[in-house]
Short mmCIF file of C-alpha atoms and ligand atoms in Angstrom, two decimals:
data_model
loop_
_atom_site.label_atom_id
_atom_site.label_comp_id
_atom_site.label_asym_id
_atom_site.label_seq_id
_atom_site.Cartn_x
_atom_site.Cartn_y
_atom_site.Cartn_z
CA MET H 205 0.00 0.00 0.00
CA LYS H 206 1.37 3.46 -0.91
CA PHE H 207 0.98 6.27 1.58
CA GLU H 208 0.52 9.86 0.36
CA ARG H 209 1.15 11.49 3.72
CA PRO H 210 3.66 14.32 3.83
CA VAL H 211 6.95 13.21 5.33
CA ALA H 212 7.84 14.07 8.92
CA THR H 213 6.01 16.66 10.89
CA GLY H 214 8.05 16.32 14.10
CA SER H 215 10.45 18.80 15.59
CA VAL H 216 13.00 18.34 12.78
CA PRO H 217 12.16 18.73 9.06
CA ALA H 218 12.58 15.43 7.23
CA GLU H 219 15.02 16.87 4.68
CA GLU H 220 17.47 17.52 7.51
CA VAL H 221 17.41 13.92 8.61
CA VAL H 222 20.18 11.75 7.15
CA PRO H 223 19.03 8.27 5.97
CA LEU H 224 19.34 5.85 8.80
CA TYR H 225 19.86 2.12 8.38
CA VAL H 226 19.20 -0.69 10.79
CA SER H 227 22.97 -1.25 11.19
CA GLN H 228 26.08 0.81 10.73
CA PRO H 229 29.53 -0.75 10.90
CA LEU H 230 31.75 0.21 13.80
CA LEU H 231 34.98 1.26 12.05
CA PRO H 232 38.31 2.05 13.68
CA ASP H 233 40.33 5.21 13.22
CA PRO H 234 41.85 4.93 9.68
CA THR H 235 45.18 6.33 10.89
CA ALA H 236 45.55 3.48 13.35
CA LEU H 237 44.53 1.04 10.63
CA ASN H 238 47.16 2.51 8.32
CA GLU H 239 49.82 1.68 10.88
CA TYR H 240 48.72 -1.93 10.82
CA ILE H 241 48.61 -1.91 7.03
CA SER H 242 52.21 -0.66 6.92
CA LYS H 243 53.26 -3.50 9.22
CA ILE H 244 51.39 -6.09 7.16
CA TRP H 245 52.87 -4.77 3.92
CA ALA H 246 56.38 -4.78 5.39
CA SER H 247 56.04 -8.36 6.63
CA LYS H 248 54.37 -9.61 3.43
CA TYR H 249 52.42 -11.98 5.66
CA VAL H 250 48.77 -11.44 4.76
CA THR H 251 46.89 -14.63 5.61
CA ASN H 252 47.20 -18.30 6.72
CA HIS H 253 47.27 -17.89 10.53
CA GLY H 254 49.34 -14.71 10.49
CA PRO H 255 50.57 -12.99 13.66
CA LEU H 256 47.66 -10.52 13.88
CA SER H 257 45.00 -13.23 13.64
CA LEU H 258 46.84 -15.23 16.33
CA GLU H 259 47.07 -12.14 18.54
CA LEU H 260 43.36 -11.43 18.06
CA GLU H 261 42.51 -15.05 18.92
CA ASP H 262 44.49 -14.81 22.15
CA ARG H 263 42.87 -11.53 23.10
CA LEU H 264 39.39 -12.85 22.34
CA ALA H 265 40.00 -16.04 24.36
CA ALA H 266 41.05 -13.91 27.35
CA PHE H 267 38.13 -11.50 26.96
CA LEU H 268 35.59 -14.29 26.58
CA ARG H 269 37.23 -16.45 29.28
CA VAL H 270 37.49 -19.62 27.18
CA PRO H 271 40.49 -21.88 26.46
CA THR H 272 39.54 -22.22 22.80
CA ALA H 273 38.71 -19.32 20.47
CA ARG H 274 39.30 -19.87 16.77
CA LEU H 275 38.75 -17.12 14.19
CA PHE H 276 36.92 -17.74 10.92
CA ASN H 277 36.36 -15.85 7.69
CA ASN H 278 32.64 -15.67 8.54
CA ALA H 279 30.19 -17.23 10.98
CA THR H 280 28.50 -19.37 8.35
CA ILE H 281 31.71 -21.34 7.80
CA GLY H 282 32.11 -21.29 11.59
CA LEU H 283 28.70 -22.94 12.00
CA LEU H 284 29.55 -25.58 9.37
CA VAL H 285 32.74 -26.40 11.22
CA ALA H 286 31.15 -26.36 14.69
CA LEU H 287 28.65 -29.00 13.57
CA LYS H 288 31.36 -30.99 11.80
CA LEU H 289 33.50 -30.98 14.96
CA PHE H 290 31.24 -33.44 16.77
CA ASP H 291 30.97 -36.13 14.05
CA LEU H 292 27.19 -36.21 14.34
CA PRO H 293 25.71 -39.30 12.63
CA PRO H 294 24.80 -38.52 9.00
CA GLY H 295 21.07 -37.95 8.62
CA SER H 296 20.54 -37.42 12.35
CA GLU H 297 18.32 -34.60 13.58
CA VAL H 298 19.43 -31.24 14.88
CA ILE H 299 16.77 -29.27 16.74
CA THR H 300 16.76 -25.57 15.99
CA THR H 301 14.62 -22.46 15.79
CA PRO H 302 12.89 -21.14 12.67
CA MET H 303 13.26 -17.55 13.97
CA THR H 304 16.81 -17.00 12.77
CA PHE H 305 18.93 -16.09 9.75
CA ALA H 306 19.20 -18.61 6.89
CA ALA H 307 22.76 -19.57 7.85
CA THR H 308 21.61 -21.42 10.99
CA ALA H 309 19.38 -23.90 9.17
CA HIS H 310 21.64 -24.13 6.12
CA SER H 311 24.66 -25.10 8.24
CA ILE H 312 22.70 -28.14 9.46
CA ALA H 313 21.59 -29.14 5.97
CA TRP H 314 25.11 -28.65 4.50
CA ASN H 315 26.40 -31.16 7.05
CA ASN H 316 23.91 -33.76 5.76
CA LEU H 317 21.96 -33.45 8.98
CA ARG H 318 18.23 -32.83 9.26
CA PRO H 319 16.97 -29.59 10.80
CA VAL H 320 13.96 -30.05 13.07
CA PHE H 321 12.28 -26.73 13.81
CA VAL H 322 10.69 -26.02 17.16
CA ASP H 323 8.81 -23.08 18.60
CA ILE H 324 10.14 -20.02 20.39
CA ARG H 325 9.38 -18.38 23.73
CA LYS H 326 6.94 -15.54 23.71
CA ALA H 327 8.98 -13.42 26.12
CA ASP H 328 12.24 -13.11 24.18
CA LEU H 329 11.78 -15.19 20.97
CA THR H 330 14.63 -17.58 21.84
CA ILE H 331 14.09 -21.33 21.36
CA ASP H 332 11.52 -22.81 23.74
CA PRO H 333 13.05 -25.64 25.83
CA GLU H 334 9.61 -27.21 26.26
CA ALA H 335 9.26 -27.44 22.48
CA VAL H 336 12.80 -28.85 22.26
CA GLU H 337 11.79 -31.58 24.71
CA LEU H 338 8.76 -32.44 22.59
CA ALA H 339 10.97 -32.75 19.50
CA ILE H 340 13.67 -35.03 20.94
CA SER H 341 13.63 -38.50 19.37
CA PRO H 342 16.11 -41.38 19.05
CA ARG H 343 17.29 -39.68 15.84
CA THR H 344 18.24 -36.42 17.58
CA SER H 345 21.98 -35.75 17.86
CA ALA H 346 22.22 -32.04 18.73
CA ILE H 347 20.47 -28.81 19.60
CA LEU H 348 21.51 -25.68 17.67
CA ALA H 349 20.08 -22.79 19.68
CA VAL H 350 20.32 -19.12 18.71
CA HIS H 351 20.81 -16.16 21.08
CA VAL H 352 18.56 -14.29 18.74
CA TYR H 353 18.76 -10.45 18.50
CA GLY H 354 21.28 -10.61 21.37
CA CYS H 355 18.90 -12.15 23.93
CA ILE H 356 20.36 -15.20 25.65
CA CYS H 357 18.63 -18.60 25.55
CA ASP H 358 17.42 -20.46 28.62
CA HIS H 359 20.77 -22.23 28.95
CA ASP H 360 19.96 -24.14 32.17
CA ALA H 361 16.95 -25.83 30.61
CA LEU H 362 18.71 -26.58 27.31
CA GLN H 363 21.81 -28.00 28.99
CA ARG H 364 19.61 -30.19 31.21
CA LEU H 365 17.90 -31.65 28.14
CA ALA H 366 21.21 -32.12 26.32
CA ASP H 367 22.72 -33.95 29.31
CA LEU H 368 19.62 -36.10 29.83
CA HIS H 369 19.49 -37.25 26.21
CA GLY H 370 23.21 -37.25 25.37
CA LEU H 371 22.95 -34.44 22.83
CA LYS H 372 25.46 -31.84 21.78
CA LEU H 373 24.44 -28.27 22.59
CA ILE H 374 25.76 -25.73 20.10
CA TYR H 375 24.96 -22.04 20.19
CA ASP H 376 24.63 -19.80 17.17
CA ALA H 377 25.89 -16.77 19.06
CA ALA H 378 26.11 -14.60 15.91
CA HIS H 379 24.28 -11.77 17.72
CA ALA H 380 25.65 -12.32 21.21
CA PHE H 381 29.24 -11.07 21.37
CA GLY H 382 29.88 -9.48 24.75
CA ALA H 383 26.71 -10.81 26.40
CA TYR H 384 26.68 -12.57 29.76
CA TRP H 385 24.69 -15.42 31.29
CA ASN H 386 24.81 -15.58 35.09
CA GLY H 387 27.97 -13.47 35.06
CA ARG H 388 29.69 -15.75 32.52
CA PRO H 389 30.48 -14.66 28.96
CA VAL H 390 28.13 -16.70 26.76
CA ALA H 391 31.15 -18.04 24.83
CA SER H 392 31.62 -20.70 27.50
CA LEU H 393 28.08 -22.15 27.33
CA GLY H 394 27.29 -25.57 25.85
CA ASP H 395 29.69 -27.58 23.67
CA ALA H 396 30.51 -24.74 21.25
CA SER H 397 29.43 -21.22 20.32
CA VAL H 398 29.75 -19.44 17.00
CA PHE H 399 29.94 -15.63 16.79
CA SER H 400 29.58 -13.47 13.70
CA PHE H 401 31.94 -10.56 13.12
CA HIS H 402 30.14 -9.35 10.00
CA ALA H 403 30.13 -5.59 9.37
CA THR H 404 26.56 -5.37 10.69
CA LYS H 405 27.64 -6.79 14.07
CA LEU H 406 28.58 -4.63 17.02
CA PHE H 407 32.08 -6.12 17.21
CA ASN H 408 33.12 -6.70 13.62
CA THR H 409 36.07 -7.53 11.37
CA LEU H 410 34.10 -6.54 8.20
CA GLU H 411 33.51 -10.26 7.56
CA GLY H 412 34.47 -12.79 10.17
CA GLY H 413 33.47 -15.28 12.79
CA LEU H 414 34.66 -17.15 15.85
CA ILE H 415 34.16 -20.59 17.37
CA THR H 416 34.63 -20.88 21.11
CA THR H 417 34.58 -23.98 23.30
CA ASN H 418 35.43 -24.88 26.87
CA LYS H 419 37.84 -27.65 25.91
CA VAL H 420 41.48 -26.90 25.22
CA GLU H 421 41.73 -30.06 23.02
CA ASP H 422 39.24 -28.50 20.55
CA ARG H 423 41.90 -25.94 19.56
CA GLU H 424 43.74 -28.44 17.38
CA SER H 425 40.59 -30.04 15.87
CA ILE H 426 39.07 -26.69 14.94
CA TYR H 427 42.39 -25.50 13.54
CA LEU H 428 42.54 -28.56 11.27
CA LEU H 429 38.94 -28.22 10.09
CA ARG H 430 39.56 -24.52 9.35
CA ASN H 431 42.66 -25.34 7.28
CA PHE H 432 41.57 -28.07 4.83
CA GLY H 433 42.43 -30.77 7.41
CA ILE H 434 46.14 -30.15 6.70
CA LYS H 435 48.28 -31.23 9.64
CA ASN H 436 51.65 -30.65 8.02
CA GLU H 437 53.18 -30.56 4.55
CA GLU H 438 52.67 -34.27 4.08
CA GLU H 439 49.55 -35.16 6.09
CA VAL H 440 45.89 -34.30 5.56
CA VAL H 441 43.98 -35.85 8.45
CA ALA H 442 40.44 -34.44 8.23
CA VAL H 443 37.83 -33.26 5.71
CA GLY H 444 38.48 -29.60 6.36
CA ILE H 445 37.49 -26.38 4.67
CA ASN H 446 39.08 -22.98 4.14
CA GLY H 447 37.84 -20.88 7.05
CA LYS H 448 40.87 -18.69 7.67
CA MET H 449 40.72 -15.01 8.58
CA ASN H 450 43.19 -12.71 6.81
CA GLU H 451 45.49 -10.17 8.45
CA LEU H 452 43.56 -7.08 7.36
CA GLN H 453 40.41 -8.39 8.99
CA ALA H 454 42.39 -9.29 12.10
CA ALA H 455 43.84 -5.76 12.27
CA ILE H 456 40.34 -4.31 12.22
CA GLY H 457 39.36 -6.75 14.95
CA LEU H 458 42.27 -5.71 17.15
CA LEU H 459 41.34 -2.05 16.79
CA ASN H 460 37.60 -2.61 17.23
CA LEU H 461 38.20 -4.64 20.37
CA ASP H 462 39.48 -1.43 21.97
CA ILE H 463 36.40 0.61 21.06
CA PHE H 464 33.39 -1.68 20.87
CA GLU H 465 32.49 -1.32 24.57
CA ILE H 466 32.11 2.44 24.03
CA GLU H 467 29.70 1.76 21.21
CA ARG H 468 27.87 -0.82 23.33
CA GLU H 469 27.41 1.72 26.13
CA LYS H 470 25.89 4.16 23.63
CA ARG H 471 23.55 1.46 22.37
CA SER H 472 22.48 0.61 25.94
CA ARG H 473 21.55 4.24 26.48
CA LEU H 474 19.75 4.30 23.15
CA ARG H 475 17.78 1.19 24.13
CA GLN H 476 16.71 3.08 27.25
CA ARG H 477 15.57 6.01 25.08
CA TYR H 478 13.58 3.60 22.88
CA ARG H 479 11.98 2.20 26.05
CA GLU H 480 10.92 5.70 27.09
CA ILE H 481 9.47 6.42 23.67
CA LEU H 482 7.71 3.10 23.09
CA SER H 483 6.61 1.97 26.53
CA GLY H 484 2.93 2.28 27.21
CA LEU H 485 1.99 2.25 23.51
CA ASP H 486 -0.76 -0.25 22.94
CA GLY H 487 0.26 -3.17 20.72
CA VAL H 488 3.98 -2.33 20.76
CA LEU H 489 6.27 -4.70 22.62
CA LEU H 490 10.01 -4.40 23.21
CA GLN H 491 12.08 -7.55 23.53
CA GLU H 492 13.73 -7.76 26.95
CA ALA H 493 16.67 -9.93 28.05
CA ALA H 494 15.83 -12.75 30.48
CA GLU H 495 16.79 -12.50 34.15
CA ASN H 496 20.49 -13.11 34.87
CA THR H 497 21.45 -12.32 31.30
CA THR H 498 22.69 -9.18 29.58
CA GLN H 499 21.75 -7.92 26.13
CA SER H 500 24.63 -7.82 23.64
CA GLU H 501 23.04 -4.67 22.13
CA GLN H 502 23.08 -6.16 18.64
CA TYR H 503 19.47 -5.49 17.64
CA LEU H 504 16.54 -3.44 18.90
CA LEU H 505 13.52 -5.61 18.28
CA VAL H 506 9.93 -4.40 18.55
CA ARG H 507 6.83 -6.45 17.94
CA ILE H 508 3.74 -4.78 16.57
CA ASP H 509 0.57 -6.63 17.44
CA ARG H 510 -1.95 -5.84 14.71
CA THR H 511 -4.86 -6.90 16.91
CA ARG H 512 -4.07 -4.00 19.24
CA SER H 513 -2.48 -1.38 16.98
CA ARG H 514 -3.87 0.79 14.21
CA LEU H 515 -1.06 0.04 11.75
CA ASP H 516 0.50 -3.33 11.05
CA ARG H 517 4.22 -4.03 11.02
CA ASP H 518 4.62 -3.51 7.25
CA GLN H 519 2.81 -0.18 7.41
CA VAL H 520 5.02 0.99 10.26
CA LYS H 521 8.11 -0.05 8.27
CA GLU H 522 6.82 1.84 5.25
CA ARG H 523 6.09 5.00 7.25
CA LEU H 524 9.55 4.89 8.77
CA ALA H 525 11.04 4.50 5.28
CA GLU H 526 9.11 7.60 4.15
CA ARG H 527 11.12 9.39 6.84
CA LYS H 528 14.37 7.80 5.56
CA ILE H 529 14.55 5.42 8.50
CA PHE H 530 15.13 1.92 7.21
CA ALA H 531 14.03 -0.72 9.70
CA ARG H 532 14.30 -4.45 8.86
CA LYS H 533 11.94 -7.36 9.32
CA TYR H 534 14.53 -9.72 10.84
CA PHE H 535 13.52 -12.62 10.75
CA TYR H 536 10.64 -12.61 8.30
CA PRO H 537 10.22 -14.94 6.48
CA ILE H 538 11.15 -17.63 9.00
CA CYS H 539 13.12 -20.72 7.97
CA THR H 540 10.04 -22.91 7.46
CA ASP H 541 8.88 -20.43 4.79
CA TYR H 542 12.08 -20.97 2.76
CA GLU H 543 11.91 -23.22 -0.28
CA PRO H 544 14.24 -25.97 1.09
CA TYR H 545 12.36 -26.26 4.41
CA ARG H 546 8.84 -25.39 3.28
CA ASN H 547 6.11 -27.46 4.86
CA MET H 548 8.38 -28.73 7.61
CA PRO H 549 6.44 -28.48 10.88
CA ILE H 550 7.31 -26.23 13.80
CA ILE H 551 7.00 -28.48 16.84
CA SER H 552 5.21 -26.58 19.57
CA LYS H 553 3.19 -26.94 22.75
CA ARG H 554 0.73 -24.47 21.20
CA ALA H 555 -1.96 -25.21 18.60
CA ARG H 556 -0.49 -22.40 16.50
CA PRO H 557 3.28 -22.02 16.92
CA TYR H 558 4.18 -18.66 18.37
CA ALA H 559 6.86 -18.27 15.66
CA GLN H 560 4.04 -17.99 13.08
CA ILE H 561 2.54 -15.10 15.02
CA ALA H 562 5.82 -13.37 15.82
CA LYS H 563 7.03 -13.40 12.21
CA GLU H 564 4.22 -11.01 11.26
CA GLN H 565 5.13 -8.66 14.13
CA VAL H 566 8.93 -8.39 14.21
CA LEU H 567 10.71 -5.19 13.23
CA CYS H 568 14.31 -4.23 14.05
CA LEU H 569 14.87 -0.52 14.54
CA PRO H 570 18.26 1.19 14.11
CA LEU H 571 20.48 0.59 17.12
CA HIS H 572 23.85 2.32 16.76
CA SER H 573 25.56 5.58 17.58
CA ALA H 574 24.43 7.38 14.42
CA VAL H 575 20.86 7.50 15.76
CA THR H 576 20.12 11.07 16.88
CA GLU H 577 17.35 12.62 18.94
CA ALA H 578 15.95 13.92 15.64
CA HIS H 579 15.65 10.36 14.36
CA LEU H 580 14.02 9.33 17.63
CA ASP H 581 11.47 12.13 17.23
CA LEU H 582 10.52 10.78 13.83
CA ILE H 583 10.36 7.20 15.10
CA ALA H 584 8.20 8.31 18.05
CA GLU H 585 5.87 10.09 15.67
CA VAL H 586 5.32 6.96 13.56
CA PHE H 587 4.73 4.81 16.61
CA ARG H 588 2.24 7.29 18.06
CA GLU H 589 0.25 6.94 14.80
CA CYS H 590 0.60 3.18 15.09
N1 LIG K 77 23.52 -16.81 12.40
C1 LIG K 77 22.72 -15.74 12.57
C2 LIG K 77 21.67 -15.82 13.61
C3 LIG K 77 22.90 -14.59 11.80
O1 LIG K 77 22.08 -13.54 11.98
C4 LIG K 77 23.93 -14.56 10.83
C5 LIG K 77 24.12 -13.39 9.99
C6 LIG K 77 24.74 -15.70 10.68
C7 LIG K 77 24.51 -16.80 11.48
C8 LIG K 77 25.84 -15.75 9.66
O2 LIG K 77 26.86 -14.78 9.95
P1 LIG K 77 27.92 -14.37 8.80
O3 LIG K 77 28.24 -15.58 7.98
O4 LIG K 77 27.25 -13.27 7.97
O5 LIG K 77 29.10 -13.87 9.57
C9 LIG K 77 22.92 -9.29 7.32
C10 LIG K 77 24.32 -9.83 7.49
O6 LIG K 77 25.00 -9.99 6.27
C11 LIG K 77 24.38 -11.12 8.27
O7 LIG K 77 25.68 -11.24 8.77
C12 LIG K 77 23.39 -11.13 9.43
N2 LIG K 77 23.39 -12.35 10.14
C13 LIG K 77 21.99 -10.83 8.92
C14 LIG K 77 20.97 -10.83 10.03
O8 LIG K 77 21.99 -9.55 8.33
P2 LIG K 77 21.49 -8.41 5.36
O9 LIG K 77 21.32 -8.94 4.00
O10 LIG K 77 20.30 -8.08 6.15
O11 LIG K 77 22.48 -7.15 5.38
P3 LIG K 77 22.44 -5.80 4.54
O12 LIG K 77 23.58 -5.83 3.58
O13 LIG K 77 21.07 -5.57 4.01
O14 LIG K 77 22.79 -4.75 5.68
C15 LIG K 77 21.83 -4.25 6.58
C16 LIG K 77 22.04 -2.73 6.68
O15 LIG K 77 23.29 -2.47 7.27
C17 LIG K 77 22.04 -2.02 5.35
O16 LIG K 77 20.76 -1.57 5.06
C18 LIG K 77 22.99 -0.86 5.55
C19 LIG K 77 23.89 -1.32 6.67
N3 LIG K 77 25.23 -1.66 6.17
C20 LIG K 77 25.46 -2.93 5.70
C21 LIG K 77 26.70 -3.26 5.22
C22 LIG K 77 26.99 -4.65 4.70
C23 LIG K 77 26.21 -0.70 6.17
O17 LIG K 77 25.97 0.44 6.59
N4 LIG K 77 27.45 -1.05 5.72
C24 LIG K 77 27.75 -2.27 5.23
O18 LIG K 77 28.90 -2.54 4.83
O19 LIG K 77 22.35 -9.55 6.11
#
């Protein structure tokens, strides 16, 4: 539907408002980057486990308090390798959520495993442990849970189920860098976690990813899988892949590691501002982190409940776009709407899975330091109409 309304009538004229996207990459000072570039150029060592990537791995392992942290060229390859690491029986089932990015489900299918989709919790849209329990069968080998939008899963309940049924518990932590569960960095939860360092992520290396585990012996296995399975010049001992991070990406990571907490602080304050603007509006719900967890500040998710609001989610998105504010419908469509997984059920304790309701409501608003009070005025105006 096309709206003919004039754009922006808030305190700031629309033409003065710079287009605003859902994400904006955190980029380091180019002068500092140039220093790294000079060093890389002088050394001529640009990839294949270079000194900067090794330094970044060590710093990340210390920051995340894990013995094993292995960098990857992106999180999708990281997810492929994390699943490969555990030699799950071919054709066995991996329980996951449909409310996620395509990479989660695809990494299961690429490993010749079968994704089994289960419902999500209403409170924070993370995977519902009760639905996981319903889906466990003799064919299940693992749970691939997602800390979606930066909200942390119910780890206690998932770990209990994994222990009880002898399953691997792997976290797609693409959105969760820097988040805590019961005072622990989430990197140490379950059997493995995979983080994304894509440009749209708070901590980023332009493209990149990281696998973390609690076992020191995984360092060698992940290293091999990341490097074609090559042990030395004469031995190839595993079916590996090329998942290496290059030195330019690592340099950006080293610099961003020094500044990302500042950005996160700004995002926390911005989340508070969003709360002030949106709380009390009928039919508008903000996602909140569960007790004993912290938000990574990756995404600002609102749900717009059409049964209680005047405008639906798509209309709100369109009205924001008219004001040059580009929100995104992460994650609509959900995985069970995709061609390869179409018609697969979403196992749920409800007659109608909550994921089917939530997918019509979700909208991610810009959450980064380029958001100004003028933008917030425009956003508030749209939501008041809503
Ligand atoms: N698991 C989960 C749960 C994930 O969400 C993801 C990725 C993965 C696994 C896999 O991680 P990686 O293999 O990518 O490391 C983006 C990202 O590409 C993707 O990393 C992310 N999740 C997904 C949720 O979103 P798009 O297609 O929505 O991005 P795009 O290019 O439309 O960018 C969004 C906005 O960000 C743009 O409108 C403008 C801004 N932007 C973007 C880029 C790339 C910039 O300002 N500068 C930029 O360079 O997929």
